[in-house]
């Protein structure tokens, strides 16, 4: 293994930061969802790298569970987006601030 | 050496996909396709880290199922580009950029201290066989709970998205 663990973790940090930036700046609900997926993927990369680092398969099982939860989250989230568009005719989160303080 | 070259190749593709997703202000489909690029690059990195099975399900579940679901919903809604609404104010963008850089620097300083050498692993590490053995012995309870979660998710999605019947 000629690549240090630091490289993989730094890449995961960069991807996570990009996801954070997307959630904070974009106002399209679907793009915000995709940014959340990007953050989950960054965490997955970190878990897989550590799993390889310690030579233990547990991290990969954890990634599998993260993927299951991400799939459920996307299915329910996109259903919410569809019903949002049906009721409000918008995907802009600025228009759906009813529950904000 | 080959590994280092491959790592940089896939790392650049992954970051480029992420940036492309953020910068596509007008076209959501293009954003989703950029995300596919990131996920495929990450699948290659998983294989590089001897996680073959996870790499394969990354391609099938993420790049396949999840992104197809995204594209399906984007095209189903068929929103006019103008109704996507203006993007956020410049002040928020600057604050968000500062916050993101702070998060990135914090994470980088934490991982920069990592100097642990890679563990020696045998040939079987990360294969479907070893993965399945771990999943169905030590982690069989979380596995069953995941199936319950999937059922709940399917039912929830159908209830939320179905057309109201008069």
Coordinates of C-alpha atoms in Angstrom, one line a residue:
Chain A
X1 CA 0.0 0.0 0.0
X2 CA 1.9 3.0 -1.3
X3 CA -0.9 5.5 -0.6
X4 CA -0.9 6.8 3.0
X5 CA -4.1 6.6 5.0
X6 CA -3.9 10.4 5.3
X7 CA -4.7 10.8 1.6
X8 CA -7.9 8.8 1.7
X9 CA -9.1 10.6 4.8
X10 CA -8.2 14.0 3.3
X11 CA -10.2 13.1 0.2
X12 CA -13.2 12.1 2.4
X13 CA -12.9 15.5 4.2
X14 CA -12.9 17.4 0.9
X15 CA -16.0 15.5 -0.3
X16 CA -17.7 16.1 3.0
X17 CA -16.9 19.8 2.9
X18 CA -18.4 20.0 -0.7
X19 CA -21.6 18.3 0.6
X20 CA -21.8 20.8 3.5
X21 CA -21.3 23.7 1.0
X22 CA -24.1 22.3 -1.2
X23 CA -26.6 22.0 1.7
X24 CA -25.8 25.6 2.8
X25 CA -25.9 27.4 -0.5
X26 CA -28.3 25.6 -2.8
X27 CA -32.0 26.2 -2.5
X28 CA -33.3 23.3 -4.7
X29 CA -34.5 20.5 -2.4
X30 CA -33.4 17.8 -4.9
X31 CA -29.8 19.2 -5.0
X32 CA -29.7 19.4 -1.2
X33 CA -30.7 15.8 -1.2
X34 CA -27.8 15.0 -3.5
X35 CA -25.4 17.0 -1.3
X36 CA -26.5 14.8 1.6
X37 CA -25.8 11.7 -0.4
X38 CA -22.3 13.2 -1.2
X39 CA -21.7 13.6 2.6
X40 CA -22.8 10.0 3.3
X41 CA -20.4 8.8 0.5
X42 CA -17.5 10.7 2.1
X43 CA -18.3 9.0 5.4
X44 CA -18.4 5.7 3.6
X45 CA -15.0 6.3 2.1
X46 CA -13.6 7.1 5.5
X47 CA -15.1 3.9 7.0
X48 CA -13.8 1.7 4.2
X49 CA -10.3 3.2 4.5
X50 CA -10.2 2.6 8.2
X51 CA -11.5 -0.9 7.7
X52 CA -8.6 -1.6 5.4
X53 CA -6.2 0.2 7.8
X54 CA -7.0 -2.1 10.8
X55 CA -7.6 -5.2 8.6
X56 CA -11.1 -5.7 10.0
X57 CA -14.2 -6.2 7.9
X58 CA -16.5 -4.5 10.4
X59 CA -16.2 -1.1 8.7
X60 CA -17.4 -2.5 5.5
X61 CA -20.5 -4.0 7.2
X62 CA -21.1 -0.5 8.6
X63 CA -20.9 1.0 5.1
X64 CA -23.5 -1.6 4.0
X65 CA -25.8 -0.4 6.7
X66 CA -25.2 3.2 5.7
X67 CA -26.2 2.4 2.2
X68 CA -29.4 0.7 3.3
X69 CA -30.4 3.8 5.4
X70 CA -29.4 6.1 2.5
X71 CA -31.6 4.2 0.1
X72 CA -34.6 4.4 2.5
X73 CA -33.9 8.1 3.1
X74 CA -33.9 8.8 -0.6
X75 CA -37.1 6.9 -1.3
X76 CA -39.0 8.6 1.5
X77 CA -37.4 12.0 0.8
X78 CA -38.2 12.0 -2.8
X79 CA -41.8 10.9 -2.0
X80 CA -41.9 14.0 0.2
X81 CA -40.6 16.2 -2.6
X82 CA -43.3 14.8 -5.0
X83 CA -46.0 15.5 -2.5
X84 CA -44.5 18.9 -1.9
X85 CA -44.7 19.7 -5.6
X86 CA -48.2 18.4 -5.8
X87 CA -49.4 20.6 -2.9
X88 CA -47.2 23.7 -3.2
X89 CA -45.9 23.5 -6.8
X90 CA -42.3 24.3 -5.7
X91 CA -38.9 22.7 -5.0
X92 CA -37.4 25.8 -3.5
X93 CA -36.9 25.4 0.3
X94 CA -37.4 29.2 0.8
X95 CA -41.1 28.6 -0.1
X96 CA -41.6 26.0 2.6
X97 CA -40.6 27.8 5.7
X98 CA -43.8 27.2 7.6
X99 CA -42.1 25.3 10.4
X100 CA -39.2 27.7 10.7
X101 CA -39.1 30.0 13.7
Chain B
X1 CA 3.4 3.5 -7.6
X2 CA 0.5 2.3 -9.8
X3 CA -1.7 2.6 -6.8
X4 CA -0.7 6.2 -6.1
X5 CA -1.5 7.1 -9.8
X6 CA -4.9 5.4 -9.6
X7 CA -5.7 7.1 -6.3
X8 CA -5.0 10.5 -7.7
X9 CA -7.0 9.8 -10.9
X10 CA -10.1 8.7 -9.0
X11 CA -9.7 11.4 -6.3
X12 CA -9.6 14.1 -9.0
X13 CA -12.6 12.6 -10.7
X14 CA -14.6 12.3 -7.4
X15 CA -13.8 15.9 -6.4
X16 CA -14.6 17.2 -10.0
X17 CA -17.9 15.4 -9.9
X18 CA -18.8 17.0 -6.5
X19 CA -17.8 20.5 -7.7
X20 CA -19.8 19.9 -10.9
X21 CA -22.8 19.0 -8.9
X22 CA -22.6 22.2 -6.9
X23 CA -21.9 24.5 -9.9
X24 CA -24.8 23.3 -12.1
X25 CA -27.2 26.0 -11.0
X26 CA -29.7 25.7 -13.8
X27 CA -29.8 22.0 -14.7
X28 CA -30.7 19.5 -12.0
X29 CA -30.2 16.5 -14.4
X30 CA -26.6 17.5 -15.0
X31 CA -26.1 17.7 -11.2
X32 CA -27.3 14.2 -10.8
X33 CA -25.0 12.9 -13.6
X34 CA -22.0 14.6 -11.9
X35 CA -23.0 12.8 -8.7
X36 CA -22.8 9.5 -10.7
X37 CA -19.3 10.4 -11.6
X38 CA -18.3 10.9 -8.0
X39 CA -20.0 7.6 -6.9
X40 CA -18.3 5.6 -9.7
X41 CA -14.9 7.1 -8.7
X42 CA -15.6 6.2 -5.1
X43 CA -16.5 2.6 -6.1
X44 CA -13.0 2.4 -7.8
X45 CA -11.4 3.7 -4.6
X46 CA -13.3 1.0 -2.6
X47 CA -11.8 -1.7 -4.8
X48 CA -8.4 -0.1 -4.4
X49 CA -9.0 -0.5 -0.6
X50 CA -9.7 -4.2 -1.0
X51 CA -13.5 -3.7 -0.5
X52 CA -14.6 -5.4 -3.6
X53 CA -18.1 -6.3 -2.5
X54 CA -18.8 -2.8 -1.2
X55 CA -17.5 -1.4 -4.4
X56 CA -19.9 -3.5 -6.4
X57 CA -22.9 -2.6 -4.3
X58 CA -21.8 1.1 -4.5
X59 CA -22.2 0.9 -8.3
X60 CA -25.4 -1.1 -8.1
X61 CA -27.2 0.7 -5.2
X62 CA -25.8 4.3 -5.5
X63 CA -24.9 4.8 -9.1
X64 CA -27.7 2.5 -10.2
X65 CA -30.8 2.6 -8.0
X66 CA -30.5 5.9 -6.0
X67 CA -29.4 8.1 -8.9
X68 CA -32.0 6.6 -11.2
X69 CA -34.6 7.4 -8.6
X70 CA -33.3 11.0 -8.5
X71 CA -33.4 11.3 -12.3
X72 CA -36.8 9.7 -12.4
X73 CA -38.2 12.2 -9.9
X74 CA -36.5 15.2 -11.6
X75 CA -38.0 14.2 -14.9
X76 CA -41.4 13.3 -13.4
X77 CA -41.7 16.7 -11.8
X78 CA -40.6 18.4 -15.0
X79 CA -40.1 21.8 -13.3
X80 CA -39.6 24.8 -15.5
X81 CA -36.1 26.0 -15.0
X82 CA -37.3 29.4 -13.7
X83 CA -39.5 28.0 -11.0
X84 CA -36.5 26.4 -9.4
X85 CA -36.2 29.8 -7.8
X86 CA -33.2 32.1 -7.4
X87 CA -30.2 30.7 -5.6
X88 CA -29.4 32.1 -2.2
X89 CA -28.0 35.5 -1.3
X90 CA -24.3 36.4 -1.7
X91 CA -23.9 37.0 2.0
X92 CA -25.1 33.5 2.8
X93 CA -22.8 32.1 0.2
X94 CA -19.8 33.9 1.7
X95 CA -20.7 32.8 5.2
X96 CA -21.3 29.2 4.0
X97 CA -17.9 29.2 2.2
X98 CA -16.1 30.4 5.4
X99 CA -17.9 27.8 7.5
X100 CA -17.1 25.0 4.9
X101 CA -13.4 26.0 4.8
X102 CA -13.4 25.9 8.7
X103 CA -15.0 22.4 8.7
X104 CA -12.5 21.2 6.0
X105 CA -9.5 22.6 7.9
X106 CA -10.6 21.1 11.1
X107 CA -11.1 17.7 9.5
X108 CA -7.8 17.9 7.7
X109 CA -5.9 18.8 10.9
X110 CA -7.4 15.8 12.6
X111 CA -6.6 13.3 9.8
X112 CA -3.1 14.8 9.2
X113 CA -1.9 13.3 12.5
X114 CA -2.7 9.8 11.3
X115 CA 0.5 7.8 10.7
X116 CA -0.7 4.3 11.4
X117 CA 0.7 1.8 8.9
X118 CA -1.6 -0.4 6.8
X119 CA -2.4 -3.7 8.5
X120 CA -1.3 -6.9 6.7
X121 CA -4.4 -8.6 5.3
X122 CA -4.8 -12.0 3.6
X123 CA -6.2 -12.6 0.1
X124 CA -9.7 -13.2 1.3
X125 CA -10.1 -9.7 2.9
X126 CA -13.1 -7.8 1.5
X127 CA -14.4 -10.7 -0.6
X128 CA -18.1 -11.5 -0.7
X129 CA -17.5 -14.7 1.3
X130 CA -15.8 -12.9 4.2
X131 CA -18.3 -10.0 4.1
X132 CA -21.2 -12.4 4.1
X133 CA -19.7 -14.3 7.0
X134 CA -19.4 -11.2 9.1
X135 CA -22.9 -10.0 8.0
X136 CA -24.7 -13.3 8.9
X137 CA -22.9 -14.1 12.1
X138 CA -21.9 -11.0 14.1
X139 CA -24.2 -8.6 12.4
X140 CA -27.3 -10.7 11.8
X141 CA -29.5 -8.6 14.1
X142 CA -28.7 -5.3 12.4
X143 CA -29.2 -7.1 9.0
X144 CA -32.7 -8.1 10.0
X145 CA -33.5 -4.7 11.4
X146 CA -32.4 -3.2 8.1
X147 CA -35.0 -5.3 6.3
X148 CA -37.7 -3.9 8.6
X149 CA -36.4 -0.4 7.9
X150 CA -36.6 -1.1 4.2
X151 CA -40.2 -2.3 4.5
X152 CA -41.1 0.8 6.5
X153 CA -39.4 3.0 3.9
X154 CA -41.3 1.4 1.0
X155 CA -44.6 1.7 2.7
X156 CA -43.9 5.3 3.7
X157 CA -42.8 6.3 0.2
X158 CA -45.9 4.8 -1.4
X159 CA -48.2 6.5 1.2
X160 CA -46.5 9.9 0.7
X161 CA -46.3 9.9 -3.0
X162 CA -49.5 8.2 -4.1
X163 CA -52.2 10.2 -5.9
X164 CA -55.1 11.2 -3.7
X165 CA -58.2 9.3 -4.7
X166 CA -61.4 11.2 -4.8

